[in-house]
Amino acid sequence: MENNSKIILGIPGIWQNRQAFKEKFNESQQEFVYLGEHHIGKLQTPKYLYQIEFVDEHIPYVAEAFELGGNGSFTKGDIETLQSHRSMVYILAEGGSLEQVIEIMSVAKAVLQSGGLAVNVESSGKATTKDNWIEYVNNGTENRAFAAFVQMSREEDVFYTCGMHNFGYKDLLTSTSNTNPAETVELFQTFCLYTLIENPVFNSGETFSVDPKAPVFQLRAESCVLFESYDPFYNLYGVWRLNKIS
């Protein structure tokens, strides 16, 4: 098993080809620089490189994928703009910590400022509008990083998160019989943000509650079985199953 997760971000744009993107990026940036054909580096610390893959063609399903992954945050105008994209930039990097997530968010912001239209976290399915992503980076909090990277979904009889592996943590799942969707959002957000901010050590059998009057859930560590190991959504750290006990 690899030690760290892989972060993959997809950013559609209007660049006609790689050279056009490279020129626009280097003209627009004071913090980052496009090096060679496949890397972006920080000007102050160029040894830290981010791999870039450029696809110089329109991808038909992009607008639909962003609309679904955005959970209602993309307007009709946003979707129409995405439908007119000419190319895609993919940013690939090692994940496994909050610091790495925040850093790659800054790289994606630089791409957006160079003609990018929006960001999809290919390693979770969460999509974010251009304006929201830039606002998240400018605020630079754990809450914003969580909002950008973690998707909440339902699969048959379970609610689950996808994306905590980008930070180096387990994802969450709980039975739909335990709680309703609104309560699940509060439970997942509270647990994940507590994890990102405090970096606590949890053990199977321990309990968690969002507040003293809220339902109590018992934690059980499990392997990730919702996705295959080759899937970017796969969490190599596993998942916490939250079982309601009171």
mmCIF file of C-alpha atoms in Angstrom:
data_model
loop_
_atom_site.group_PDB
_atom_site.id
_atom_site.type_symbol
_atom_site.label_atom_id
_atom_site.label_comp_id
_atom_site.label_asym_id
_atom_site.label_seq_id
_atom_site.Cartn_x
_atom_site.Cartn_y
_atom_site.Cartn_z
ATOM 1 C CA MET A 1 0.000 0.000 0.000
ATOM 2 C CA GLU A 2 1.253 3.481 -0.824
ATOM 3 C CA ASN A 3 1.954 5.745 2.131
ATOM 4 C CA ASN A 4 0.138 8.803 0.799
ATOM 5 C CA SER A 5 -2.973 9.535 -1.178
ATOM 6 C CA LYS A 6 -2.887 11.259 -4.555
ATOM 7 C CA ILE A 7 -4.601 14.590 -5.063
ATOM 8 C CA ILE A 8 -5.971 15.203 -8.558
ATOM 9 C CA LEU A 9 -7.614 18.467 -9.577
ATOM 10 C CA GLY A 10 -9.288 19.086 -12.935
ATOM 11 C CA ILE A 11 -9.631 22.643 -14.266
ATOM 12 C CA PRO A 12 -11.332 23.359 -17.608
ATOM 13 C CA GLY A 13 -10.229 26.456 -19.486
ATOM 14 C CA ILE A 14 -10.314 28.345 -22.754
ATOM 15 C CA TRP A 15 -6.663 27.779 -23.738
ATOM 16 C CA GLN A 16 -6.194 26.603 -27.312
ATOM 17 C CA ASN A 17 -3.117 24.516 -26.507
ATOM 18 C CA ARG A 18 -0.425 23.881 -23.901
ATOM 19 C CA GLN A 19 1.786 26.725 -25.111
ATOM 20 C CA ALA A 20 -1.086 29.207 -24.819
ATOM 21 C CA PHE A 21 -1.735 28.029 -21.264
ATOM 22 C CA LYS A 22 1.949 28.203 -20.351
ATOM 23 C CA GLU A 23 2.298 31.750 -21.666
ATOM 24 C CA LYS A 24 -0.891 32.954 -19.975
ATOM 25 C CA PHE A 25 0.088 31.306 -16.699
ATOM 26 C CA ASN A 26 3.566 32.804 -16.591
ATOM 27 C CA GLU A 27 2.204 36.239 -17.549
ATOM 28 C CA SER A 28 -0.403 36.120 -14.783
ATOM 29 C CA GLN A 29 1.694 34.809 -11.910
ATOM 30 C CA GLN A 30 4.114 36.236 -9.381
ATOM 31 C CA GLU A 31 4.042 33.260 -7.004
ATOM 32 C CA PHE A 32 4.260 30.270 -9.374
ATOM 33 C CA VAL A 33 6.015 29.490 -12.646
ATOM 34 C CA TYR A 34 5.325 26.910 -15.369
ATOM 35 C CA LEU A 35 8.508 24.860 -15.814
ATOM 36 C CA GLY A 36 9.216 22.718 -18.863
ATOM 37 C CA GLU A 37 6.175 20.896 -20.199
ATOM 38 C CA HIS A 38 4.697 19.147 -17.177
ATOM 39 C CA HIS A 39 5.374 21.042 -13.950
ATOM 40 C CA ILE A 40 4.399 24.119 -11.971
ATOM 41 C CA GLY A 41 6.787 25.312 -9.281
ATOM 42 C CA LYS A 42 6.846 27.984 -6.618
ATOM 43 C CA LEU A 43 9.205 30.821 -7.478
ATOM 44 C CA GLN A 44 10.627 31.006 -3.958
ATOM 45 C CA THR A 45 10.970 27.225 -3.560
ATOM 46 C CA PRO A 46 11.166 25.766 -7.099
ATOM 47 C CA LYS A 47 12.180 22.311 -5.843
ATOM 48 C CA TYR A 48 8.533 21.715 -4.884
ATOM 49 C CA LEU A 49 6.922 20.826 -8.196
ATOM 50 C CA TYR A 50 3.361 19.982 -9.152
ATOM 51 C CA GLN A 51 2.755 17.691 -12.088
ATOM 52 C CA ILE A 52 0.584 19.119 -14.853
ATOM 53 C CA GLU A 53 -1.287 17.181 -17.517
ATOM 54 C CA PHE A 54 -2.806 19.215 -20.348
ATOM 55 C CA VAL A 55 -5.642 17.927 -22.544
ATOM 56 C CA ASP A 56 -6.160 20.189 -25.553
ATOM 57 C CA GLU A 57 -9.685 19.167 -26.440
ATOM 58 C CA HIS A 58 -13.267 19.744 -25.349
ATOM 59 C CA ILE A 59 -14.531 16.998 -23.011
ATOM 60 C CA PRO A 60 -18.304 16.523 -23.492
ATOM 61 C CA TYR A 61 -19.230 15.399 -19.960
ATOM 62 C CA VAL A 62 -17.346 18.111 -18.052
ATOM 63 C CA ALA A 63 -20.227 20.557 -17.530
ATOM 64 C CA GLU A 64 -22.546 17.790 -16.318
ATOM 65 C CA ALA A 65 -19.907 16.417 -13.929
ATOM 66 C CA PHE A 66 -19.264 19.845 -12.434
ATOM 67 C CA GLU A 67 -22.972 20.515 -12.031
ATOM 68 C CA LEU A 68 -23.455 17.223 -10.169
ATOM 69 C CA GLY A 69 -20.325 17.650 -8.071
ATOM 70 C CA GLY A 70 -21.206 21.222 -7.172
ATOM 71 C CA ASN A 71 -24.366 20.296 -5.260
ATOM 72 C CA GLY A 72 -26.357 23.208 -6.657
ATOM 73 C CA SER A 73 -23.621 25.852 -6.405
ATOM 74 C CA PHE A 74 -23.210 26.303 -10.184
ATOM 75 C CA THR A 75 -25.595 28.722 -11.876
ATOM 76 C CA LYS A 76 -27.023 28.247 -15.359
ATOM 77 C CA GLY A 77 -24.476 30.785 -16.578
ATOM 78 C CA ASP A 78 -21.649 28.852 -14.935
ATOM 79 C CA ILE A 79 -22.724 25.668 -16.708
ATOM 80 C CA GLU A 80 -22.979 27.420 -20.070
ATOM 81 C CA THR A 81 -19.457 28.773 -19.600
ATOM 82 C CA LEU A 82 -18.164 25.301 -18.762
ATOM 83 C CA GLN A 83 -19.813 23.900 -21.881
ATOM 84 C CA SER A 84 -17.666 26.260 -23.962
ATOM 85 C CA HIS A 85 -14.329 25.095 -22.521
ATOM 86 C CA ARG A 86 -11.585 24.194 -24.998
ATOM 87 C CA SER A 87 -9.149 22.260 -22.830
ATOM 88 C CA MET A 88 -8.419 20.793 -19.391
ATOM 89 C CA VAL A 89 -5.545 21.169 -16.965
ATOM 90 C CA TYR A 90 -4.996 18.418 -14.406
ATOM 91 C CA ILE A 91 -2.854 19.075 -11.334
ATOM 92 C CA LEU A 92 -1.433 15.989 -9.616
ATOM 93 C CA ALA A 93 0.334 15.926 -6.263
ATOM 94 C CA GLU A 94 1.001 13.894 -3.160
ATOM 95 C CA GLY A 95 -1.716 14.257 -0.539
ATOM 96 C CA GLY A 96 -1.863 13.156 3.041
ATOM 97 C CA SER A 97 -1.949 16.385 5.057
ATOM 98 C CA LEU A 98 -3.907 19.586 5.495
ATOM 99 C CA GLU A 99 -0.821 21.590 4.556
ATOM 100 C CA GLN A 100 -0.495 19.782 1.218
ATOM 101 C CA VAL A 101 -4.163 20.359 0.446
ATOM 102 C CA ILE A 102 -3.927 24.086 1.191
ATOM 103 C CA GLU A 103 -0.796 24.392 -0.955
ATOM 104 C CA ILE A 104 -2.324 22.697 -3.995
ATOM 105 C CA MET A 105 -5.412 24.869 -3.558
ATOM 106 C CA SER A 106 -3.123 27.862 -4.144
ATOM 107 C CA VAL A 107 -1.757 26.242 -7.307
ATOM 108 C CA ALA A 108 -5.313 25.737 -8.580
ATOM 109 C CA LYS A 109 -6.120 29.368 -7.758
ATOM 110 C CA ALA A 110 -3.173 30.410 -9.944
ATOM 111 C CA VAL A 111 -4.560 28.318 -12.819
ATOM 112 C CA LEU A 112 -7.992 29.899 -12.359
ATOM 113 C CA GLN A 113 -6.426 33.355 -12.523
ATOM 114 C CA SER A 114 -4.802 32.312 -15.803
ATOM 115 C CA GLY A 115 -8.029 31.403 -17.592
ATOM 116 C CA GLY A 116 -9.394 28.448 -15.637
ATOM 117 C CA LEU A 117 -13.165 28.228 -15.251
ATOM 118 C CA ALA A 118 -13.776 26.080 -12.136
ATOM 119 C CA VAL A 119 -12.187 23.255 -10.139
ATOM 120 C CA ASN A 120 -13.195 19.622 -9.765
ATOM 121 C CA VAL A 121 -11.435 17.508 -7.157
ATOM 122 C CA GLU A 122 -11.048 14.359 -9.232
ATOM 123 C CA SER A 123 -10.050 12.499 -6.064
ATOM 124 C CA SER A 124 -13.412 13.114 -4.372
ATOM 125 C CA GLY A 125 -15.928 14.338 -6.950
ATOM 126 C CA LYS A 126 -16.422 17.738 -5.296
ATOM 127 C CA ALA A 127 -16.683 20.630 -7.766
ATOM 128 C CA THR A 128 -16.335 24.319 -6.888
ATOM 129 C CA THR A 129 -17.011 27.495 -8.839
ATOM 130 C CA LYS A 130 -14.126 29.794 -9.697
ATOM 131 C CA ASP A 131 -15.252 32.556 -7.339
ATOM 132 C CA ASN A 132 -15.839 30.189 -4.427
ATOM 133 C CA TRP A 133 -12.465 28.472 -4.869
ATOM 134 C CA ILE A 134 -10.605 31.784 -4.863
ATOM 135 C CA GLU A 135 -12.536 32.834 -1.747
ATOM 136 C CA TYR A 136 -11.643 29.524 -0.055
ATOM 137 C CA VAL A 137 -7.940 30.051 -0.769
ATOM 138 C CA ASN A 138 -7.983 33.674 0.354
ATOM 139 C CA ASN A 139 -9.533 32.668 3.689
ATOM 140 C CA GLY A 140 -7.259 29.646 4.098
ATOM 141 C CA THR A 141 -9.138 27.875 6.896
ATOM 142 C CA GLU A 142 -9.768 24.204 7.608
ATOM 143 C CA ASN A 143 -13.458 24.843 7.008
ATOM 144 C CA ARG A 144 -12.794 26.137 3.481
ATOM 145 C CA ALA A 145 -10.448 23.260 2.655
ATOM 146 C CA PHE A 146 -13.099 20.797 3.815
ATOM 147 C CA ALA A 147 -15.742 22.542 1.699
ATOM 148 C CA ALA A 148 -13.521 22.339 -1.387
ATOM 149 C CA PHE A 149 -12.406 18.729 -1.047
ATOM 150 C CA VAL A 150 -14.996 16.601 0.749
ATOM 151 C CA GLN A 151 -18.150 15.340 -0.919
ATOM 152 C CA MET A 152 -21.113 13.877 0.968
ATOM 153 C CA SER A 153 -23.178 11.248 -0.810
ATOM 154 C CA ARG A 154 -25.640 8.408 -0.399
ATOM 155 C CA GLU A 155 -25.233 4.884 -1.732
ATOM 156 C CA GLU A 156 -28.208 2.580 -1.157
ATOM 157 C CA ASP A 157 -28.518 2.339 2.652
ATOM 158 C CA VAL A 158 -25.497 4.420 3.725
ATOM 159 C CA PHE A 159 -24.502 8.069 3.864
ATOM 160 C CA TYR A 160 -20.770 8.588 3.376
ATOM 161 C CA THR A 161 -18.039 11.141 2.807
ATOM 162 C CA CYS A 162 -15.439 11.031 0.068
ATOM 163 C CA GLY A 163 -12.268 13.101 0.096
ATOM 164 C CA MET A 164 -10.800 12.901 3.595
ATOM 165 C CA HIS A 165 -7.998 10.723 2.205
ATOM 166 C CA ASN A 166 -6.651 13.846 0.497
ATOM 167 C CA PHE A 167 -5.871 15.109 4.013
ATOM 168 C CA GLY A 168 -4.554 11.755 5.257
ATOM 169 C CA TYR A 169 -7.637 10.680 7.226
ATOM 170 C CA LYS A 170 -10.377 8.081 7.107
ATOM 171 C CA ASP A 171 -13.698 8.884 5.504
ATOM 172 C CA LEU A 172 -17.023 8.385 7.299
ATOM 173 C CA LEU A 173 -20.126 6.349 6.704
ATOM 174 C CA THR A 174 -23.309 5.678 8.626
ATOM 175 C CA SER A 175 -26.539 3.832 7.982
ATOM 176 C CA THR A 176 -29.444 5.817 6.569
ATOM 177 C CA SER A 177 -31.539 4.312 9.383
ATOM 178 C CA ASN A 178 -29.422 6.167 11.964
ATOM 179 C CA THR A 179 -30.158 9.740 10.917
ATOM 180 C CA ASN A 180 -31.785 11.955 8.307
ATOM 181 C CA PRO A 181 -29.807 13.832 5.617
ATOM 182 C CA ALA A 182 -29.683 17.162 7.486
ATOM 183 C CA GLU A 183 -28.488 15.521 10.710
ATOM 184 C CA THR A 184 -25.939 13.534 8.730
ATOM 185 C CA VAL A 185 -24.468 16.698 7.209
ATOM 186 C CA GLU A 186 -24.036 18.180 10.702
ATOM 187 C CA LEU A 187 -22.530 14.934 12.029
ATOM 188 C CA PHE A 188 -20.076 14.541 9.148
ATOM 189 C CA GLN A 189 -19.056 18.209 9.096
ATOM 190 C CA THR A 190 -18.499 18.305 12.853
ATOM 191 C CA PHE A 191 -16.483 15.080 12.916
ATOM 192 C CA CYS A 192 -14.357 15.956 9.888
ATOM 193 C CA LEU A 193 -13.609 19.528 10.965
ATOM 194 C CA TYR A 194 -12.740 18.359 14.479
ATOM 195 C CA THR A 195 -10.360 15.888 12.859
ATOM 196 C CA LEU A 196 -8.747 18.506 10.600
ATOM 197 C CA ILE A 197 -8.389 21.133 13.335
ATOM 198 C CA GLU A 198 -7.458 19.016 16.360
ATOM 199 C CA ASN A 199 -5.907 15.920 14.730
ATOM 200 C CA PRO A 200 -7.289 13.625 17.456
ATOM 201 C CA VAL A 201 -6.486 9.935 17.835
ATOM 202 C CA PHE A 202 -9.624 7.816 17.541
ATOM 203 C CA ASN A 203 -9.932 4.107 18.299
ATOM 204 C CA SER A 204 -12.587 1.568 17.419
ATOM 205 C CA GLY A 205 -15.179 1.376 20.170
ATOM 206 C CA GLU A 206 -14.929 5.021 21.170
ATOM 207 C CA THR A 207 -17.943 7.306 20.847
ATOM 208 C CA PHE A 208 -18.660 10.668 19.245
ATOM 209 C CA SER A 209 -21.471 13.196 19.457
ATOM 210 C CA VAL A 210 -21.836 16.671 17.965
ATOM 211 C CA ASP A 211 -23.009 18.025 21.342
ATOM 212 C CA PRO A 212 -24.093 16.675 24.767
ATOM 213 C CA LYS A 213 -27.767 16.492 23.762
ATOM 214 C CA ALA A 214 -27.214 14.941 20.324
ATOM 215 C CA PRO A 215 -27.257 11.227 19.433
ATOM 216 C CA VAL A 216 -24.161 9.223 20.338
ATOM 217 C CA PHE A 217 -22.304 7.207 17.693
ATOM 218 C CA GLN A 218 -19.786 4.437 18.246
ATOM 219 C CA LEU A 219 -16.784 4.299 15.911
ATOM 220 C CA ARG A 220 -15.623 1.191 14.081
ATOM 221 C CA ALA A 221 -12.625 1.211 11.743
ATOM 222 C CA GLU A 222 -13.178 -0.563 8.420
ATOM 223 C CA SER A 223 -11.498 -0.867 5.048
ATOM 224 C CA CYS A 224 -12.826 1.223 2.175
ATOM 225 C CA VAL A 225 -15.113 -1.009 0.109
ATOM 226 C CA LEU A 226 -17.232 1.557 -1.739
ATOM 227 C CA PHE A 227 -14.469 2.065 -4.322
ATOM 228 C CA GLU A 228 -11.811 -0.120 -5.906
ATOM 229 C CA SER A 229 -8.187 0.516 -4.929
ATOM 230 C CA TYR A 230 -7.391 1.995 -8.363
ATOM 231 C CA ASP A 231 -10.215 4.557 -8.102
ATOM 232 C CA PRO A 232 -9.120 8.122 -7.167
ATOM 233 C CA PHE A 233 -12.041 8.105 -4.695
ATOM 234 C CA TYR A 234 -10.579 5.124 -2.809
ATOM 235 C CA ASN A 235 -9.475 5.870 0.749
ATOM 236 C CA LEU A 236 -6.317 3.903 1.526
ATOM 237 C CA TYR A 237 -6.618 4.901 5.198
ATOM 238 C CA GLY A 238 -10.033 3.244 5.496
ATOM 239 C CA VAL A 239 -13.308 4.563 6.895
ATOM 240 C CA TRP A 240 -14.973 5.132 10.235
ATOM 241 C CA ARG A 241 -18.378 3.490 10.438
ATOM 242 C CA LEU A 242 -20.521 5.503 12.848
ATOM 243 C CA ASN A 243 -23.111 3.302 14.561
ATOM 244 C CA LYS A 244 -25.839 5.095 16.503
ATOM 245 C CA ILE A 245 -26.085 3.742 20.059
ATOM 246 C CA SER A 246 -28.285 6.328 21.796
#
